[in-house]
Structures are given as structure tokens and as C-alpha cells.
Short mmCIF file of C-alpha atoms and ligand atoms in Angstrom, two decimals:
data_model
loop_
_atom_site.label_atom_id
_atom_site.label_comp_id
_atom_site.label_asym_id
_atom_site.label_seq_id
_atom_site.Cartn_x
_atom_site.Cartn_y
_atom_site.Cartn_z
CA MET R 77 58.40 -5.68 96.62
CA GLU R 78 56.70 -8.74 98.02
CA LYS R 79 55.94 -11.55 95.62
CA ASN R 80 54.63 -15.04 96.06
CA ILE R 81 55.98 -17.54 93.58
CA ALA R 82 54.44 -20.96 93.03
CA LEU R 83 57.25 -23.47 92.51
CA ILE R 84 56.78 -26.66 90.59
CA TYR R 85 59.92 -28.69 91.07
CA GLY R 86 59.04 -31.12 88.28
CA ASP R 87 60.34 -34.56 87.41
CA CYS R 88 63.63 -36.40 86.90
CA ALA R 89 66.50 -33.88 86.72
CA SER R 90 64.15 -30.90 87.02
CA PRO R 91 64.25 -30.36 90.83
CA GLU R 92 68.01 -29.83 90.50
CA ILE R 93 67.58 -26.83 88.20
CA VAL R 94 64.65 -25.31 90.11
CA THR R 95 66.77 -25.49 93.27
CA GLN R 96 69.47 -23.39 91.60
CA ALA R 97 66.94 -20.90 90.24
CA VAL R 98 65.52 -20.41 93.74
CA ARG R 99 69.01 -19.72 95.12
CA VAL R 100 69.39 -17.04 92.46
CA LEU R 101 65.98 -15.53 93.27
CA ASP R 102 66.83 -15.45 96.97
CA LYS R 103 70.09 -13.68 96.28
CA ILE R 104 68.32 -11.08 94.14
CA ALA R 105 65.69 -10.56 96.83
CA GLU R 106 68.38 -10.04 99.45
CA LYS R 107 70.32 -7.59 97.27
CA HIS R 108 67.33 -5.50 96.26
CA GLY R 109 65.25 -5.67 99.43
CA HIS R 110 62.47 -7.77 97.94
CA THR R 111 60.65 -10.56 99.71
CA PHE R 112 59.96 -13.65 97.66
CA THR R 113 57.86 -16.32 99.31
CA TYR R 114 57.30 -19.69 97.71
CA THR R 115 54.32 -21.96 97.53
CA ARG R 116 55.10 -25.45 96.44
CA ALA R 117 52.70 -26.83 93.83
CA TYR R 118 52.66 -30.25 92.25
CA MET R 119 52.15 -30.99 88.57
CA GLY R 120 53.22 -33.74 86.19
CA GLY R 121 54.74 -37.05 87.24
CA GLU R 122 55.20 -35.94 90.82
CA ALA R 123 51.50 -35.08 91.09
CA ILE R 124 50.56 -38.42 89.54
CA ASP R 125 52.63 -40.21 92.18
CA LYS R 126 51.24 -38.10 95.01
CA PHE R 127 47.61 -37.64 93.99
CA GLY R 128 47.01 -39.94 91.02
CA ASP R 129 46.29 -36.88 88.87
CA PRO R 130 48.79 -34.79 86.86
CA LEU R 131 47.19 -31.53 88.03
CA PRO R 132 44.62 -31.67 90.83
CA GLN R 133 42.36 -28.62 91.01
CA ALA R 134 43.93 -27.55 94.33
CA GLU R 135 47.36 -27.37 92.71
CA LEU R 136 46.03 -25.29 89.82
CA ASP R 137 44.35 -22.99 92.35
CA LYS R 138 47.69 -22.47 94.14
CA CYS R 139 49.29 -21.47 90.85
CA ARG R 140 46.49 -19.07 89.98
CA ALA R 141 46.67 -17.48 93.42
CA ALA R 142 50.42 -16.85 93.17
CA ASP R 143 52.04 -13.81 91.53
CA SER R 144 53.67 -16.17 89.04
CA VAL R 145 54.77 -19.75 88.61
CA LEU R 146 58.27 -21.12 88.12
CA LEU R 147 58.49 -24.59 86.66
CA GLY R 148 61.35 -26.90 85.73
CA ALA R 149 60.24 -29.66 83.38
CA ILE R 150 57.93 -32.62 83.71
CA GLY R 151 57.61 -36.17 82.38
CA GLY R 152 59.82 -39.21 82.19
CA PRO R 153 59.96 -42.92 81.36
CA LYS R 154 58.17 -43.85 84.58
CA TRP R 155 54.89 -42.39 83.32
CA GLU R 156 55.25 -43.16 79.63
CA GLY R 157 52.78 -46.06 79.59
CA LEU R 158 49.86 -44.04 80.92
CA PRO R 159 46.86 -43.15 78.74
CA GLY R 160 47.05 -39.72 77.08
CA ASP R 161 44.77 -37.88 79.48
CA GLN R 162 46.64 -39.14 82.57
CA ARG R 163 50.17 -38.41 81.41
CA PRO R 164 52.36 -35.74 83.06
CA GLU R 165 52.12 -33.63 79.87
CA LYS R 166 48.37 -33.38 80.38
CA GLY R 167 49.07 -31.62 83.67
CA LEU R 168 51.17 -29.03 81.88
CA LEU R 169 48.51 -28.47 79.22
CA ARG R 170 45.82 -28.10 81.89
CA LEU R 171 48.02 -25.68 83.81
CA ARG R 172 48.57 -23.50 80.74
CA ALA R 173 44.87 -23.56 79.88
CA GLY R 174 43.71 -23.19 83.48
CA MET R 175 45.84 -20.08 83.89
CA GLY R 176 44.70 -18.73 80.50
CA LEU R 177 48.28 -18.48 79.22
CA TYR R 178 47.75 -18.09 75.51
CA SER R 179 51.04 -16.45 74.67
CA ASN R 180 54.31 -18.35 74.86
CA ASN R 181 57.47 -16.39 74.18
CA ARG R 182 60.55 -18.45 73.25
CA PRO R 183 63.67 -16.46 72.46
CA ALA R 184 66.35 -17.89 70.18
CA ARG R 185 69.52 -15.95 70.44
CA ILE R 186 73.13 -16.91 70.20
CA TRP R 187 75.35 -16.37 73.21
CA PRO R 188 78.62 -15.19 71.66
CA GLN R 189 80.52 -17.47 74.06
CA LEU R 190 78.63 -20.48 72.70
CA ALA R 191 78.70 -19.59 69.01
CA ASP R 192 80.97 -22.58 68.30
CA ALA R 193 78.38 -24.92 69.80
CA SER R 194 75.89 -24.04 67.07
CA PRO R 195 75.61 -26.82 64.51
CA LEU R 196 75.36 -24.15 61.79
CA LYS R 197 78.33 -22.99 59.73
CA LYS R 198 80.21 -20.03 61.14
CA GLN R 199 79.30 -17.76 58.21
CA ILE R 200 75.61 -18.32 58.94
CA VAL R 201 75.97 -17.78 62.69
CA ASP R 202 78.02 -14.64 62.09
CA ARG R 203 75.05 -13.01 60.36
CA GLY R 204 73.36 -13.11 63.77
CA ILE R 205 70.69 -15.22 65.45
CA ASP R 206 68.28 -13.21 67.55
CA PHE R 207 64.61 -13.93 67.12
CA ILE R 208 61.57 -14.86 69.16
CA VAL R 209 58.98 -17.51 68.54
CA VAL R 210 55.61 -16.29 69.79
CA ARG R 211 53.68 -19.51 70.10
CA GLU R 212 49.92 -19.70 70.63
CA LEU R 213 49.69 -21.96 73.67
CA ILE R 214 46.14 -22.96 74.55
CA GLY R 215 44.42 -23.62 71.25
CA GLY R 216 44.82 -25.63 68.09
CA VAL R 217 45.40 -29.33 67.84
CA TYR R 218 46.67 -29.57 71.43
CA PHE R 219 43.23 -28.65 72.69
CA GLY R 220 40.96 -29.91 69.91
CA GLU R 221 39.05 -33.13 70.16
CA HIS R 222 41.15 -36.29 70.34
CA LYS R 223 39.71 -39.74 69.89
CA THR R 224 40.66 -43.27 68.94
CA PHE R 225 37.93 -45.66 67.82
CA HIS R 226 37.19 -48.78 65.81
CA GLN R 227 36.02 -48.30 62.25
CA ASP R 228 35.76 -50.86 59.47
CA GLY R 229 37.71 -53.46 61.39
CA GLU R 230 40.65 -51.26 62.33
CA LEU R 231 41.54 -48.51 64.74
CA LYS R 232 41.17 -44.93 63.66
CA ALA R 233 42.46 -41.88 65.51
CA VAL R 234 41.40 -38.28 65.01
CA ASP R 235 42.90 -35.05 66.36
CA THR R 236 41.16 -31.83 65.48
CA MET R 237 42.73 -28.39 65.16
CA PRO R 238 40.25 -25.62 65.95
CA TYR R 239 40.98 -21.88 66.05
CA THR R 240 38.57 -19.02 66.48
CA GLU R 241 39.16 -15.48 65.25
CA HIS R 242 39.51 -14.06 68.75
CA GLU R 243 42.11 -16.66 69.69
CA ILE R 244 44.15 -15.72 66.65
CA GLU R 245 43.68 -12.01 67.13
CA ARG R 246 44.93 -11.92 70.72
CA ILE R 247 48.12 -13.84 69.91
CA GLY R 248 48.56 -11.90 66.66
CA ARG R 249 48.51 -8.69 68.68
CA ILE R 250 51.23 -10.05 70.96
CA GLY R 251 53.25 -10.82 67.83
CA PHE R 252 52.91 -7.26 66.51
CA GLU R 253 53.53 -5.68 69.93
CA THR R 254 56.63 -7.83 70.42
CA ALA R 255 57.92 -6.84 66.99
CA MET R 256 57.30 -3.15 67.78
CA LYS R 257 59.67 -3.45 70.75
CA ARG R 258 62.33 -5.11 68.59
CA ARG R 259 63.40 -4.83 64.96
CA LYS R 260 59.80 -4.44 63.75
CA LYS R 261 59.60 -7.56 61.59
CA LEU R 262 56.85 -10.12 62.04
CA THR R 263 56.49 -13.41 60.18
CA CYS R 264 53.28 -15.39 60.42
CA VAL R 265 54.21 -19.05 60.03
CA ASP R 266 51.44 -21.37 58.90
CA LYS R 267 50.36 -23.99 56.37
CA ALA R 268 47.86 -21.85 54.50
CA ASN R 269 48.32 -23.92 51.34
CA VAL R 270 46.61 -26.82 53.11
CA LEU R 271 44.86 -25.85 56.34
CA ASP R 272 41.70 -23.81 56.88
CA THR R 273 42.95 -22.74 60.30
CA SER R 274 46.06 -21.30 58.66
CA ARG R 275 43.98 -19.40 56.11
CA LEU R 276 42.01 -17.90 58.99
CA TRP R 277 45.28 -17.00 60.73
CA ARG R 278 46.36 -15.10 57.61
CA ARG R 279 43.06 -13.28 57.33
CA VAL R 280 43.15 -12.10 60.93
CA LEU R 281 46.86 -11.25 60.88
CA GLU R 282 46.57 -9.32 57.61
CA GLN R 283 43.80 -7.24 59.15
CA LEU R 284 45.90 -6.55 62.24
CA ALA R 285 48.84 -5.56 60.06
CA GLY R 286 46.85 -2.45 59.11
CA GLU R 287 47.07 -1.30 62.73
CA TYR R 288 50.84 -1.70 62.78
CA PRO R 289 52.08 0.06 59.64
CA GLU R 290 55.62 0.26 61.05
CA VAL R 291 55.92 -3.50 61.24
CA GLU R 292 57.22 -5.28 58.17
CA PHE R 293 54.75 -8.17 58.02
CA SER R 294 55.27 -11.35 56.04
CA GLU R 295 53.85 -14.86 55.80
CA MET R 296 55.69 -18.14 55.40
CA PHE R 297 54.70 -21.79 55.16
CA VAL R 298 55.91 -23.81 58.11
CA ASP R 299 57.92 -26.29 56.06
CA ASN R 300 59.78 -23.43 54.42
CA ALA R 301 60.22 -21.73 57.81
CA ALA R 302 61.85 -24.90 59.19
CA MET R 303 64.30 -24.74 56.29
CA GLN R 304 64.91 -20.99 56.52
CA ILE R 305 65.65 -21.21 60.27
CA CYS R 306 68.70 -23.35 59.56
CA LYS R 307 69.60 -21.70 56.26
CA ASP R 308 69.49 -18.05 57.32
CA PRO R 309 68.07 -17.42 60.79
CA SER R 310 69.20 -13.79 60.64
CA GLN R 311 66.14 -13.00 58.50
CA PHE R 312 63.81 -13.50 61.49
CA ASP R 313 62.88 -11.06 64.22
CA VAL R 314 59.51 -12.27 65.54
CA ILE R 315 57.69 -15.39 64.38
CA VAL R 316 54.05 -15.77 65.37
CA THR R 317 52.54 -19.19 64.95
CA GLU R 318 50.01 -21.71 66.18
CA ASN R 319 50.60 -24.13 69.03
CA MET R 320 52.10 -27.21 67.38
CA PHE R 321 54.14 -25.37 64.75
CA GLY R 322 55.54 -23.26 67.59
CA ASP R 323 56.41 -26.35 69.61
CA ILE R 324 58.38 -27.81 66.72
CA LEU R 325 60.05 -24.64 65.47
CA SER R 326 61.11 -23.52 68.94
CA ASP R 327 63.08 -26.74 69.44
CA GLU R 328 64.78 -26.19 66.10
CA ALA R 329 65.43 -22.55 66.96
CA SER R 330 67.01 -23.48 70.28
CA GLU R 331 69.22 -26.10 68.73
CA ILE R 332 70.83 -23.69 66.29
CA THR R 333 71.80 -21.45 69.20
CA GLY R 334 73.95 -24.21 70.67
CA SER R 335 71.96 -25.82 73.43
CA ILE R 336 68.37 -26.27 74.37
CA GLY R 337 69.70 -26.12 77.95
CA MET R 338 70.06 -22.35 77.58
CA VAL R 339 66.55 -21.38 76.45
CA PRO R 340 63.98 -19.98 78.88
CA SER R 341 60.36 -19.17 78.13
CA SER R 342 57.49 -17.10 79.41
CA SER R 343 53.81 -17.84 79.09
CA LEU R 344 51.35 -15.06 79.72
CA GLY R 345 47.68 -14.35 79.34
CA ALA R 346 45.48 -11.44 80.26
CA THR R 347 47.15 -10.77 83.64
CA SER R 348 50.72 -10.44 84.87
CA CYS R 349 50.57 -13.88 86.50
CA GLY R 350 52.70 -15.97 84.18
CA LEU R 351 54.34 -19.35 83.92
CA TYR R 352 58.08 -19.43 83.43
CA GLU R 353 59.85 -22.59 82.34
CA PRO R 354 62.85 -23.76 80.36
CA ILE R 355 61.84 -25.16 76.98
CA HIS R 356 63.84 -28.35 77.51
CA GLY R 357 62.56 -31.61 78.97
CA SER R 358 63.25 -33.28 82.31
CA ALA R 359 66.49 -35.02 81.21
CA PRO R 360 65.77 -38.42 82.79
CA ASP R 361 69.08 -39.83 81.51
CA ILE R 362 71.10 -37.58 83.82
CA ALA R 363 68.65 -37.21 86.74
CA GLY R 364 70.21 -37.21 90.19
CA GLN R 365 73.75 -36.83 88.84
CA ASP R 366 74.19 -33.07 89.31
CA LYS R 367 74.98 -32.77 85.59
CA VAL R 368 71.97 -30.91 84.24
CA ASN R 369 72.35 -27.32 83.02
CA PRO R 370 70.38 -24.97 85.30
CA ILE R 371 70.82 -21.91 83.08
CA ALA R 372 67.52 -22.11 81.16
CA CYS R 373 65.65 -22.32 84.46
CA ILE R 374 67.66 -19.46 85.96
CA LEU R 375 66.98 -17.37 82.85
CA SER R 376 63.30 -18.27 83.14
CA ALA R 377 63.35 -16.82 86.66
CA ALA R 378 64.94 -13.69 85.17
CA MET R 379 62.13 -13.49 82.61
CA MET R 380 59.62 -13.73 85.46
CA LEU R 381 61.22 -10.76 87.17
CA ARG R 382 61.22 -8.79 83.92
CA TYR R 383 57.78 -9.57 82.51
CA SER R 384 55.62 -10.29 85.56
CA PHE R 385 57.22 -8.26 88.35
CA GLY R 386 58.57 -5.29 86.40
CA MET R 387 62.06 -5.87 87.80
CA ALA R 388 64.10 -5.17 84.70
CA ALA R 389 67.32 -4.23 86.50
CA GLU R 390 67.23 -7.43 88.54
CA ALA R 391 66.64 -9.50 85.40
CA ASP R 392 69.54 -7.73 83.67
CA GLU R 393 71.78 -8.65 86.60
CA ILE R 394 70.94 -12.32 86.34
CA GLU R 395 71.54 -12.34 82.59
CA ALA R 396 74.83 -10.52 83.05
CA ALA R 397 75.89 -13.03 85.72
CA VAL R 398 75.18 -15.92 83.36
CA SER R 399 77.16 -14.21 80.64
CA ALA R 400 80.09 -13.57 82.99
CA VAL R 401 80.20 -17.23 84.00
CA LEU R 402 80.25 -18.25 80.34
CA ASP R 403 83.06 -15.74 79.77
CA GLU R 404 85.05 -17.53 82.45
CA GLY R 405 84.77 -20.76 80.49
CA LEU R 406 82.60 -22.63 82.95
CA ARG R 407 80.34 -25.14 81.22
CA THR R 408 77.90 -27.90 82.03
CA ALA R 409 78.22 -31.04 79.89
CA ASP R 410 75.62 -30.00 77.29
CA ILE R 411 77.54 -26.85 76.37
CA MET R 412 81.05 -28.15 77.03
CA GLN R 413 83.70 -26.89 74.58
CA GLU R 414 87.41 -27.46 74.21
CA GLY R 415 89.46 -25.37 76.60
CA CYS R 416 86.53 -24.84 78.98
CA ARG R 417 86.01 -26.24 82.47
CA LEU R 418 83.31 -28.86 82.96
CA ILE R 419 81.19 -28.29 86.06
CA GLY R 420 77.94 -29.68 87.44
CA CYS R 421 74.54 -28.15 88.12
CA THR R 422 75.24 -26.99 91.69
CA ALA R 423 78.64 -25.57 90.76
CA MET R 424 76.99 -23.65 87.92
CA GLY R 425 74.51 -22.26 90.45
CA ASP R 426 77.41 -21.34 92.76
CA ALA R 427 79.27 -19.61 89.93
CA ILE R 428 76.23 -17.54 88.91
CA LEU R 429 75.52 -16.61 92.54
CA ALA R 430 79.10 -15.50 92.96
CA LYS R 431 78.60 -12.98 90.12
CA LEU R 432 75.51 -11.47 91.67
C1 LIG Y 115 57.08 -27.84 75.29
C2 LIG Y 115 56.86 -29.31 75.46
C3 LIG Y 115 55.39 -29.55 75.75
C4 LIG Y 115 54.60 -29.05 74.57
C5 LIG Y 115 55.05 -31.01 76.07
C6 LIG Y 115 55.82 -31.51 77.27
C7 LIG Y 115 53.57 -31.21 76.27
O1 LIG Y 115 57.31 -30.00 74.35
O2 LIG Y 115 56.78 -27.08 76.23
O3 LIG Y 115 57.53 -27.44 74.23
O4 LIG Y 115 54.47 -29.76 73.55
O5 LIG Y 115 54.11 -27.93 74.63
MG1 LIG Y 116 58.33 -28.78 72.94
#
């Protein structure tokens, strides 16, 4: 197959991980007779430096024209002082919205080799951690109206959190469909005891539940969900939730699996053109030191093969290679354990390539 991939190298330590992911993609292409071509696109801090805009229209157009987009991570201290609508993060939000990527899939599963790295007690981990956060990605408070203004002699800021029925229904469907392919349990996480948007979420999701009688559907308040994720994560299969709750819970979910440096994500909309990115940040503290863990980015590339290109066998091979390298005891600093061998980003890429 021939596929064109838009590459966003990202900021700080991010280019280091994207470089390794591209090596892996090239190896897969060579092995399976595919042709992957790459179009470089700029978004985030790099785009601010180059164009004075975190996502110029031309860069968005390149991404939309590609078969899918692979991204590292964006942002860093250099751009922290900028006003909200000029920050690197704004580029990412505009990219997600501009590509219509309403469904963000963030898996939380324990790698048996890293079980000791989980901050949870062994008896909790042993019950199993394998769930997915399906996060609504282009609605809610991230995309509502934001303003800061003077009122009664002080500053006042307002962020609004809008959701329409159709926005909830399309992500709700993804939640049910995802559950159908797994253990058939779906939990709607919300704050329906306080928020109107959450009450609308429940209404729409409860209606949808009628179409999926095989799915065991439940509802949980987000504060309780945050607690349950660290108390007994084995109870979850698929969580469907709005944008900001999903942002917060997916970080918690990744942490209990041992390292945020291991968690990939996919973002999809109505077409197969998706955005694939690790859920971690750009790790400015270790940028340029060849220390960053490339695995989440490499696994994001695997997700791209699986979900956008229909290359399940190729994705399986990448995941198996990562697992084999972990079996050998090779670790980057973030997942380092006693008795293992500490290696850098490039060496981790080398090791994974060697298994392919
Ligand atoms: C994430 C990140 C982003 C988000 C930031 C960088 C805007 O935290 O992908 O989880 O909040 O969505
Ligand atoms: Mg986040």
C-alpha cells in the first residue's frame, strides 16, 4: 500500500521520539512492501517560531490532505508567556478541530514487564488494568467561549462548556462500538449532579444504550471515577467522557500503568484520516539529551497502521517488538527498574528495530 503521512516533529524532546517512530515505520514498509511517504507539517512552538502562528492554514491543509498525521508533542517553557490564543496548545486544538477529530482513544493497560512500576499496590494491579478512555475531543469547555474582562473593579474570567445532542451522540456511539469489540462494558463519566451538559450526556447515552443491549452500561460521577481508577481499575472496560474530564482521567489512567511514556493515542473523526500522538508532553527538561522514551510515539505509529491503514498484522509486529525489548530488560529512564539496563531514546529505537 502507498500512504502519505504528515509528520509533525513537535517541540523540545519531541523530534527525538518522532525520529524513532519514522525509523520503525520505514522498517515496516520495507518488510511488507508498503511505500510510506512523509510530508512535514509544522504545528505548536515550532510553527510559532517559523510563522508566528501555532497552526497556519497551509499546515492544517497539509495534514488534511495526508492519509494520517503522526505527531510527537508540543509546547514548552519558551512559549509559556504567550496569550492563550497564540500558545502552542492552541495549534493542537485547532488541528484536532480542523480535522474534525471528535473521538480520542486512550488505552490504559499494564505491560506485565512494567507492573512493578505502577504506583498501585500489587494486589490491585494483579486484578488487571486494561481499559480505554474514549474522550470527546473537539467540544466542551475547550471549545466554548473564553473571556477575561473587568467587572466591578476586578478581573473576571469565564469559560463556557457547550455540548449539543449530536456531538454527544457521535462520541457515545464510538463508546458503545468500542465496548462491543472488547468486554462489553461502558461507563459514562460525568458530573450530572452539577452540570447541565452532563445531564444531557446521560440522556443521550441512555437512549443509545437501548441500541446496544449487549453492553453493560453504567454512569459514574467524575470525582468518584478518579477515585475508582486508583482503587480498582479492573472494574473498567471502556470509559466515555467529555473533553476535559477525559484529559484529566487519561493522565491518571496512564500513571497507574507505570509510565505516561508508554501510552499512545488515536484521534479520529468521520474519515480514516486520523491524528496519532503520545499522550505525554514534550519533556523540555530532558530535550536534546537522548533520554526521552520513544515507545508511546512508536505505539502511536502502530495505532495509525491499525486504525487508519487497516494494517493489523504490521501493528501487531510493532507491539510485539516493543514487548520483546521490555522482556530483555531494556529501559529508558522513565521506566527504569532494578536489574534492568538503562538506555537512551536512539538505543531504544535500535532495539525495537532489531526485533522487527
Ligand atoms: C493532551 C494535552 C492537551 C489537551 C494540551 C496540550 C492542550 O494535555 O493531549 O492531553 O489538554 O488536550
Ligand atoms: Mg492531557
